[in-house]
JSON list of C-alpha atoms in Angstrom, two decimals:
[
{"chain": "W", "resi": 428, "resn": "UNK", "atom": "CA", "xyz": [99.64, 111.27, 82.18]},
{"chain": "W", "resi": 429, "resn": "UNK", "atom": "CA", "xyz": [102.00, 111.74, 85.37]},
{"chain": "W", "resi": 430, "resn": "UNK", "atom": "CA", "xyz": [100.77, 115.18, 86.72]},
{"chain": "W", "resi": 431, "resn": "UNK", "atom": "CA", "xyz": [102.08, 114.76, 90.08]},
{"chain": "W", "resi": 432, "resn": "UNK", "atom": "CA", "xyz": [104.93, 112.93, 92.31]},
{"chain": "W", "resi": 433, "resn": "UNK", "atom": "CA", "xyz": [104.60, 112.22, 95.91]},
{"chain": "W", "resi": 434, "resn": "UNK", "atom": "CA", "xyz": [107.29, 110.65, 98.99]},
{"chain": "W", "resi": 435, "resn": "UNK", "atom": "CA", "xyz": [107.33, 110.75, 102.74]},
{"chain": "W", "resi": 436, "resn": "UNK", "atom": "CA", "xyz": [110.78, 112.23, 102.67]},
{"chain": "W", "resi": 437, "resn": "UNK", "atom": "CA", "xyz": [113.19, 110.68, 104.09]},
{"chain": "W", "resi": 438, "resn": "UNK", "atom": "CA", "xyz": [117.06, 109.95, 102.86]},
{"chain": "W", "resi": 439, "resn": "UNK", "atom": "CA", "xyz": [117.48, 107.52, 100.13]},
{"chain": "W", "resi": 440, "resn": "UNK", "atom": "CA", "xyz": [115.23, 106.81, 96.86]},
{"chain": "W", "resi": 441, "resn": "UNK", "atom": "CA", "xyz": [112.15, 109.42, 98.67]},
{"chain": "W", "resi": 442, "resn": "UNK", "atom": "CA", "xyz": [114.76, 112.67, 98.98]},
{"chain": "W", "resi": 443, "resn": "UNK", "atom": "CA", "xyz": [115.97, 111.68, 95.37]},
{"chain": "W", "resi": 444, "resn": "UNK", "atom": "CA", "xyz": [112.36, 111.64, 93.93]},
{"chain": "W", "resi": 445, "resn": "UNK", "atom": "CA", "xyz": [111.33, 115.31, 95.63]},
{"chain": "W", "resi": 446, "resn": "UNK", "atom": "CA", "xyz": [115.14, 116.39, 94.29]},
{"chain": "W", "resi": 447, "resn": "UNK", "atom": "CA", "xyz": [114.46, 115.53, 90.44]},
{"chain": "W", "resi": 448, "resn": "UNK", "atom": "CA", "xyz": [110.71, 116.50, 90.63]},
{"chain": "W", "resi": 449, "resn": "UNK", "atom": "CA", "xyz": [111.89, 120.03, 92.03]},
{"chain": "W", "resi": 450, "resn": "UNK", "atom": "CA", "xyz": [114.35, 120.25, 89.28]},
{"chain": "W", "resi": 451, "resn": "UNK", "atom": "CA", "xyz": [112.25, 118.95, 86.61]},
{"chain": "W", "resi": 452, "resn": "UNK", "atom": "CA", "xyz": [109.44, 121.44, 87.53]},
{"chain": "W", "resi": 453, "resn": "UNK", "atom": "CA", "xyz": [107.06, 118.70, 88.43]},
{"chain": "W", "resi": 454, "resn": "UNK", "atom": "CA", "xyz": [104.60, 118.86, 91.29]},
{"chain": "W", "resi": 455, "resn": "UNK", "atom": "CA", "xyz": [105.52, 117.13, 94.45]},
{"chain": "W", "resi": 456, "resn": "UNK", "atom": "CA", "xyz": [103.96, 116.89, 97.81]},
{"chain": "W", "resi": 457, "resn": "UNK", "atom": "CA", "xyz": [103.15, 113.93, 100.10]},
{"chain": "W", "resi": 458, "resn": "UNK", "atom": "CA", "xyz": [103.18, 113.21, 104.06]},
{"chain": "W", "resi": 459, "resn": "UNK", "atom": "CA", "xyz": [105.90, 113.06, 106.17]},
{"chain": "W", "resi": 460, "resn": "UNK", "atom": "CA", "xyz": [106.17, 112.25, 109.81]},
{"chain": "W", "resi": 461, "resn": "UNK", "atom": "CA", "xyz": [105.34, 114.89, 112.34]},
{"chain": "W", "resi": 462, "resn": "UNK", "atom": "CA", "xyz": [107.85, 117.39, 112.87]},
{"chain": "W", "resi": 463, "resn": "UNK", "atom": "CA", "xyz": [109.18, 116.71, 109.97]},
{"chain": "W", "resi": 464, "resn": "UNK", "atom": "CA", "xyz": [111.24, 113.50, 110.96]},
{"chain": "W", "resi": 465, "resn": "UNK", "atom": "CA", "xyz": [113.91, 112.10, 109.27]},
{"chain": "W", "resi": 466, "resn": "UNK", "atom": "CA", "xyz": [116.77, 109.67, 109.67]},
{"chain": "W", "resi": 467, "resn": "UNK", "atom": "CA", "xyz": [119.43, 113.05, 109.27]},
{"chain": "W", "resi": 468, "resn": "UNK", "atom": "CA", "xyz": [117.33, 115.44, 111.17]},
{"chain": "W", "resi": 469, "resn": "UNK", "atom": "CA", "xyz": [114.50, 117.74, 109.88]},
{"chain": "W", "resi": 470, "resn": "UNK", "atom": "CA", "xyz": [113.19, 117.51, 106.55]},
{"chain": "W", "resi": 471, "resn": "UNK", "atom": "CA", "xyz": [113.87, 120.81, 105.44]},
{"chain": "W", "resi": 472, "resn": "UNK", "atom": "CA", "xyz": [110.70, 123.37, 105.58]},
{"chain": "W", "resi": 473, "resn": "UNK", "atom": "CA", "xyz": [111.78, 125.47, 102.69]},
{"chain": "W", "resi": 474, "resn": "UNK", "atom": "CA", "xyz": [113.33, 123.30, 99.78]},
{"chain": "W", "resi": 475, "resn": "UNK", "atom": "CA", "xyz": [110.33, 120.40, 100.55]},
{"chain": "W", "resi": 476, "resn": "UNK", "atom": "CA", "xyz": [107.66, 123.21, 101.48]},
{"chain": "W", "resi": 477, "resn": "UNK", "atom": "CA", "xyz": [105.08, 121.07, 99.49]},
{"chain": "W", "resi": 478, "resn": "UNK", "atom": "CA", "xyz": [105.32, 117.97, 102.04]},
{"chain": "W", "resi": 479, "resn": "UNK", "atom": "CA", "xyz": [102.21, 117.64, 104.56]},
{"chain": "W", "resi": 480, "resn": "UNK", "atom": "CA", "xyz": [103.20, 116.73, 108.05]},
{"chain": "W", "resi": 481, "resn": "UNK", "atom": "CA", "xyz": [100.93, 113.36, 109.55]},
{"chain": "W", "resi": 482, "resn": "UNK", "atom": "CA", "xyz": [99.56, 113.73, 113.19]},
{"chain": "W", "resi": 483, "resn": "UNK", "atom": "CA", "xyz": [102.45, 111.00, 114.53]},
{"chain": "W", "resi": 484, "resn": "UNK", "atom": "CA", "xyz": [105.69, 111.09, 113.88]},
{"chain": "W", "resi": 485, "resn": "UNK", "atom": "CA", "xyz": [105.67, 107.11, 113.22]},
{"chain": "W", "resi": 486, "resn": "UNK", "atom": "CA", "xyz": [106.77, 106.49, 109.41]},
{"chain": "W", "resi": 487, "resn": "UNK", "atom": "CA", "xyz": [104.21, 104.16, 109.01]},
{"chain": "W", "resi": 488, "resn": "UNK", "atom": "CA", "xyz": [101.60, 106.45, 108.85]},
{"chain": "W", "resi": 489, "resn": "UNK", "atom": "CA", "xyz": [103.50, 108.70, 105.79]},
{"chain": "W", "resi": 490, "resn": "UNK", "atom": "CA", "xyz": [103.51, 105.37, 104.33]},
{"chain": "W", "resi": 491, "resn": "UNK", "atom": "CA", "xyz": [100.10, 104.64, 104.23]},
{"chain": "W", "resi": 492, "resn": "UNK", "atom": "CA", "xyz": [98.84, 107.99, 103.41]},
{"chain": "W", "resi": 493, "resn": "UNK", "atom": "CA", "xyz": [101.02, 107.98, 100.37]},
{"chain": "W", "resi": 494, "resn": "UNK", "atom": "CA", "xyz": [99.87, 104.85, 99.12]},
{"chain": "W", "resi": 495, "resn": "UNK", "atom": "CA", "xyz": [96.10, 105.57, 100.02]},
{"chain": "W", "resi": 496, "resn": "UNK", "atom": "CA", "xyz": [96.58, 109.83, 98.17]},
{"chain": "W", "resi": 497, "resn": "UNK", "atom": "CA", "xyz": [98.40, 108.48, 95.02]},
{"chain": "W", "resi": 498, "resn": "UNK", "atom": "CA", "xyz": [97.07, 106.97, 91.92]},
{"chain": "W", "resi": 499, "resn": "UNK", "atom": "CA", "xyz": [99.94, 103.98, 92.09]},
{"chain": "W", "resi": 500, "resn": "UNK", "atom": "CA", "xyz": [103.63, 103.42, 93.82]},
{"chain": "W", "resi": 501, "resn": "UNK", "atom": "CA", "xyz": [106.72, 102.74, 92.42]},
{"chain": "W", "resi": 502, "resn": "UNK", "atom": "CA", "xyz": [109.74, 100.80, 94.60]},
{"chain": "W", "resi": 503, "resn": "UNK", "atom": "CA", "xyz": [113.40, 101.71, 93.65]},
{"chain": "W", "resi": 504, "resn": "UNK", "atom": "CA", "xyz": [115.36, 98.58, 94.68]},
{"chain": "W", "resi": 505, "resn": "UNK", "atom": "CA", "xyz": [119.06, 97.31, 94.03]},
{"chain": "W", "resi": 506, "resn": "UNK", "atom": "CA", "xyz": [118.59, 93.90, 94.30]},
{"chain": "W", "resi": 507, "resn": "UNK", "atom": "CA", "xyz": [115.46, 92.73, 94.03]},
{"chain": "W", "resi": 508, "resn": "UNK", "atom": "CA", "xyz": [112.53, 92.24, 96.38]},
{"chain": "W", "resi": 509, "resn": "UNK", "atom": "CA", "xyz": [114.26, 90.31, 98.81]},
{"chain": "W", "resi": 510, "resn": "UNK", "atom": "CA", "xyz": [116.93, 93.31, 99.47]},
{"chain": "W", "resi": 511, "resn": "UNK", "atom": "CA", "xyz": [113.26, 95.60, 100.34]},
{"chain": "W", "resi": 512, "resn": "UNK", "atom": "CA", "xyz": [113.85, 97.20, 103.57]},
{"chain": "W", "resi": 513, "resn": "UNK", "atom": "CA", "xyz": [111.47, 97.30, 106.40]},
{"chain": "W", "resi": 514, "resn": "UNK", "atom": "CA", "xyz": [109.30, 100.92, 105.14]},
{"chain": "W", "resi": 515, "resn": "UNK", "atom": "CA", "xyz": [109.41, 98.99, 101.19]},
{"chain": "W", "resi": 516, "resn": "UNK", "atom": "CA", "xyz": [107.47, 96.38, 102.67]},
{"chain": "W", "resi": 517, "resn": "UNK", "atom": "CA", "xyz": [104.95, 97.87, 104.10]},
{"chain": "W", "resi": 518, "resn": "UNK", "atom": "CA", "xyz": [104.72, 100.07, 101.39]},
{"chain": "W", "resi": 519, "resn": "UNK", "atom": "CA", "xyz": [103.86, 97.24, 99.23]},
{"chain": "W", "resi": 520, "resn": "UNK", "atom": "CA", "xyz": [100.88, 95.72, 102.29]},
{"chain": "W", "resi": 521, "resn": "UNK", "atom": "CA", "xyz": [99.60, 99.40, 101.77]},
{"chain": "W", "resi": 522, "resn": "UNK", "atom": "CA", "xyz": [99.05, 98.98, 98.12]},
{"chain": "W", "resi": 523, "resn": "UNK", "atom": "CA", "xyz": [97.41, 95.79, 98.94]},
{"chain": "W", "resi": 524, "resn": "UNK", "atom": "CA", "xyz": [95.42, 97.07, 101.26]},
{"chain": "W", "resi": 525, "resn": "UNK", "atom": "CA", "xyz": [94.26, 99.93, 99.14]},
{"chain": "W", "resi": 526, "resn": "UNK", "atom": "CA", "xyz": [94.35, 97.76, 96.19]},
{"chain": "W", "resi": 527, "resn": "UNK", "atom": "CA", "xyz": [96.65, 100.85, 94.55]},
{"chain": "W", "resi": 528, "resn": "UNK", "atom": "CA", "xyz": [98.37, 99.60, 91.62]},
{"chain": "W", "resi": 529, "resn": "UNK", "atom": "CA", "xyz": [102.37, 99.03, 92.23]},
{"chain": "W", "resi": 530, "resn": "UNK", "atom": "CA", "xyz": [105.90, 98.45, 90.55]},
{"chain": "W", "resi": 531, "resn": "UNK", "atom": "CA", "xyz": [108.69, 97.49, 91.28]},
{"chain": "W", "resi": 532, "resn": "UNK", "atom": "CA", "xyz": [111.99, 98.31, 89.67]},
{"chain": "W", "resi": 533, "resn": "UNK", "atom": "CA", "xyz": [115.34, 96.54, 90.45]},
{"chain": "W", "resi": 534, "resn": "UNK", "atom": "CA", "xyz": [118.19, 98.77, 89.36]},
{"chain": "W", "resi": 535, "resn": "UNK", "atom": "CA", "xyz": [120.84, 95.69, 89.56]},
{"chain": "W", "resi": 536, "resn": "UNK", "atom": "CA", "xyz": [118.08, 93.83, 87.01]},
{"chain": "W", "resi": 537, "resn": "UNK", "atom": "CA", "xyz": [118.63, 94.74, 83.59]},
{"chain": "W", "resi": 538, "resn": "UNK", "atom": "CA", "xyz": [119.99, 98.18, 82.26]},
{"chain": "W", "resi": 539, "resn": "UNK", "atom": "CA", "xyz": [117.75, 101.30, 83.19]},
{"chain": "W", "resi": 540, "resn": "UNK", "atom": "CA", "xyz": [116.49, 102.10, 80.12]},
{"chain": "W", "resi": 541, "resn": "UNK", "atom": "CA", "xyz": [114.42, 98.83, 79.55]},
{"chain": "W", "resi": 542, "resn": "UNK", "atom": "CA", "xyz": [113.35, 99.49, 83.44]},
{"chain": "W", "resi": 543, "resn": "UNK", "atom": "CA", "xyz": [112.28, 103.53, 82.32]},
{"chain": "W", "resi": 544, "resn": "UNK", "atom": "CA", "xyz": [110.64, 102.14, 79.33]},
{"chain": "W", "resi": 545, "resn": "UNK", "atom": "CA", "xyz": [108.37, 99.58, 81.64]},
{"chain": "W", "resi": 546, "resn": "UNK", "atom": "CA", "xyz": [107.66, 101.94, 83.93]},
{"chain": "W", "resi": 547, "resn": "UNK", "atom": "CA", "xyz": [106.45, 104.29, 81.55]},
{"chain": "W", "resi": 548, "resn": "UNK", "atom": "CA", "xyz": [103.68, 101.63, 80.09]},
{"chain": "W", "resi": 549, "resn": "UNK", "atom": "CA", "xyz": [102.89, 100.66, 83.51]},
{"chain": "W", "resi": 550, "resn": "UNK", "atom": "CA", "xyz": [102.22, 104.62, 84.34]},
{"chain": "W", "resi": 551, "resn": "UNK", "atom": "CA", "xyz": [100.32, 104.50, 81.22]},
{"chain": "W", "resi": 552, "resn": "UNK", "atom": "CA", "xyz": [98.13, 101.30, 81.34]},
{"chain": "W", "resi": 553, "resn": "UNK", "atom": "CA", "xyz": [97.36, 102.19, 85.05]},
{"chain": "W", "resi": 554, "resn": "UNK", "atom": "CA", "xyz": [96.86, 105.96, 84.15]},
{"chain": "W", "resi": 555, "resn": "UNK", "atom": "CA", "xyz": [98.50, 107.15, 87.47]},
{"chain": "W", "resi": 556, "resn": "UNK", "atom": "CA", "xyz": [99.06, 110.56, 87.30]},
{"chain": "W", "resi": 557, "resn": "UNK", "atom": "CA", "xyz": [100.21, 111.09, 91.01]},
{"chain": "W", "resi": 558, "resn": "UNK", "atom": "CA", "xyz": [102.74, 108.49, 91.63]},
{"chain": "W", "resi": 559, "resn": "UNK", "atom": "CA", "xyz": [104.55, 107.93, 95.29]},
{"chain": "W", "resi": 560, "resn": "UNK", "atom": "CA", "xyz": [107.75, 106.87, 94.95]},
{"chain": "W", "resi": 561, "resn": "UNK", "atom": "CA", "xyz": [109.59, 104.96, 97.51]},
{"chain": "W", "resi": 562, "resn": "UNK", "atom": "CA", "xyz": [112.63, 102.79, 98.21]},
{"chain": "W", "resi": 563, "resn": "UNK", "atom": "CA", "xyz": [115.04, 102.56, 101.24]},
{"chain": "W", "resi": 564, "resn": "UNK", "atom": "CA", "xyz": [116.98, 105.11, 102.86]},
{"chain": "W", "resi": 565, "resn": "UNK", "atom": "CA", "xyz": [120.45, 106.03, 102.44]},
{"chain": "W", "resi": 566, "resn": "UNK", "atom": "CA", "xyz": [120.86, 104.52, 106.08]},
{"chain": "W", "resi": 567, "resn": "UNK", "atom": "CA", "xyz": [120.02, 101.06, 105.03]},
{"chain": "W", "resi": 568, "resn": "UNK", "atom": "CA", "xyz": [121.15, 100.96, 101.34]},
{"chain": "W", "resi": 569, "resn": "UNK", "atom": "CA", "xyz": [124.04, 103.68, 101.15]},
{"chain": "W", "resi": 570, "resn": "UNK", "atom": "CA", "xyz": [124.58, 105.29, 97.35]},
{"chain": "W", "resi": 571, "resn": "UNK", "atom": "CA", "xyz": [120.91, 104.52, 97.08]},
{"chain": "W", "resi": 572, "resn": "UNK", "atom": "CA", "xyz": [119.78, 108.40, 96.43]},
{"chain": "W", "resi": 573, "resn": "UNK", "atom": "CA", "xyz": [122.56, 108.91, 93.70]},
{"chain": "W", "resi": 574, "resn": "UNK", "atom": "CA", "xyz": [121.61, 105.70, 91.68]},
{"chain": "W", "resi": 575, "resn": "UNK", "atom": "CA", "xyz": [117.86, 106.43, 92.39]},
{"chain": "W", "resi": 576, "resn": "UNK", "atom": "CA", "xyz": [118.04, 110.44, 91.06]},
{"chain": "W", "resi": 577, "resn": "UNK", "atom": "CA", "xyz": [120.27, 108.95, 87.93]},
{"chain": "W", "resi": 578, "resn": "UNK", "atom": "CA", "xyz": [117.35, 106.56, 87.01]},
{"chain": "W", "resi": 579, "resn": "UNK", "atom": "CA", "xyz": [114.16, 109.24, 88.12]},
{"chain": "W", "resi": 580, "resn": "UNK", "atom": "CA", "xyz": [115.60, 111.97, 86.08]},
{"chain": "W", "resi": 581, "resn": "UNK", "atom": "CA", "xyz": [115.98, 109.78, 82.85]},
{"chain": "W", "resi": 582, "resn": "UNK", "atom": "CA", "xyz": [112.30, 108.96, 83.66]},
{"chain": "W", "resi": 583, "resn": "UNK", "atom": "CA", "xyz": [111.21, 111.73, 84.27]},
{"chain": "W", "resi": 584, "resn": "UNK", "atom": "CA", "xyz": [112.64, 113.62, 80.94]},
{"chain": "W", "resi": 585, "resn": "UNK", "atom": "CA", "xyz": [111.97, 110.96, 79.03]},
{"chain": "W", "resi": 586, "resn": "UNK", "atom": "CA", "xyz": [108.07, 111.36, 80.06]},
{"chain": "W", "resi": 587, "resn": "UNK", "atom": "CA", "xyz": [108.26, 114.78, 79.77]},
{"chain": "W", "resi": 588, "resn": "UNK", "atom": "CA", "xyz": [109.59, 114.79, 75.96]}
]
């Protein structure tokens, strides 16, 4: 099943999902803006070694490439599709345009373990084994990365066990 997670880096739900990945010994990698842009600086070199750097340093290229290198995305939110921030939404064009299979979970919704548990049959039924995972920064939605790493660690062990 899930072999492999993939972000573009930046603050928020993207830092949380390279975090719990790292911890949890899964692979990461994705594409991140030239020179390793970020809303808080630098994405660091050495703790997010595994991140590919795009020729621009415009997010929407990390976006797309994400989308178009992983098998299907997943879109942390806290309240629901109509709270999705500016890089969410394209994010979800991308995986229209690529016709990439995508999910969306709302952590205000219902409690996380009936969110875990869908996202685990939608992993399955889709058969994704390198996921992106993205969701808006810690600028635009702040507390986002702790309640983000919370839910992606659950996930993760739980798919691991």
């Amino acid at each position: 099943m899930l072999k492999k997670i993939i972000t573009g880096g930046q603050t928020g739900v993207d830092r949380s999902a390279l975090d719990v990945a790292i911890e949890l010994n899964y692979e990461y990698g994705g594409w991140c803006p030239h020179g390793r842009k970020a809303e808080d600086g630098i994405i660091d070199p050495i703790k997010y070694a595994n991140l590919e750097e795009t020729s621009t340093d415009h997010y929407p290229q990390r976006t797309e490439f994400n989308v178009r290198d992983s098998d299907g995305t997943l879109i942390i939110v806290v309240g629901g599709e109509d709270a999705m921030d500016r890089g969410s939404k394209l994010t979800v064009d991308m995986t229209k345009k690529y016709e990439k299979p995508l999910f969306t979970v709302n952590l205000n919704e219902e409690d996380n373990s009936a969110n875990e548990n869908k996202v685990i049959e939608w992993l399955s039924t889709n058969k994704i084994e390198i996921l992106n995972i993205a969701g808006p920064r810690e600028e635009t939605l702040p507390g986002i990365y702790k309640k983000a790493e919370i839910f992606l660690r659950n996930l993760l062990l739980k798919i691991k066990s």
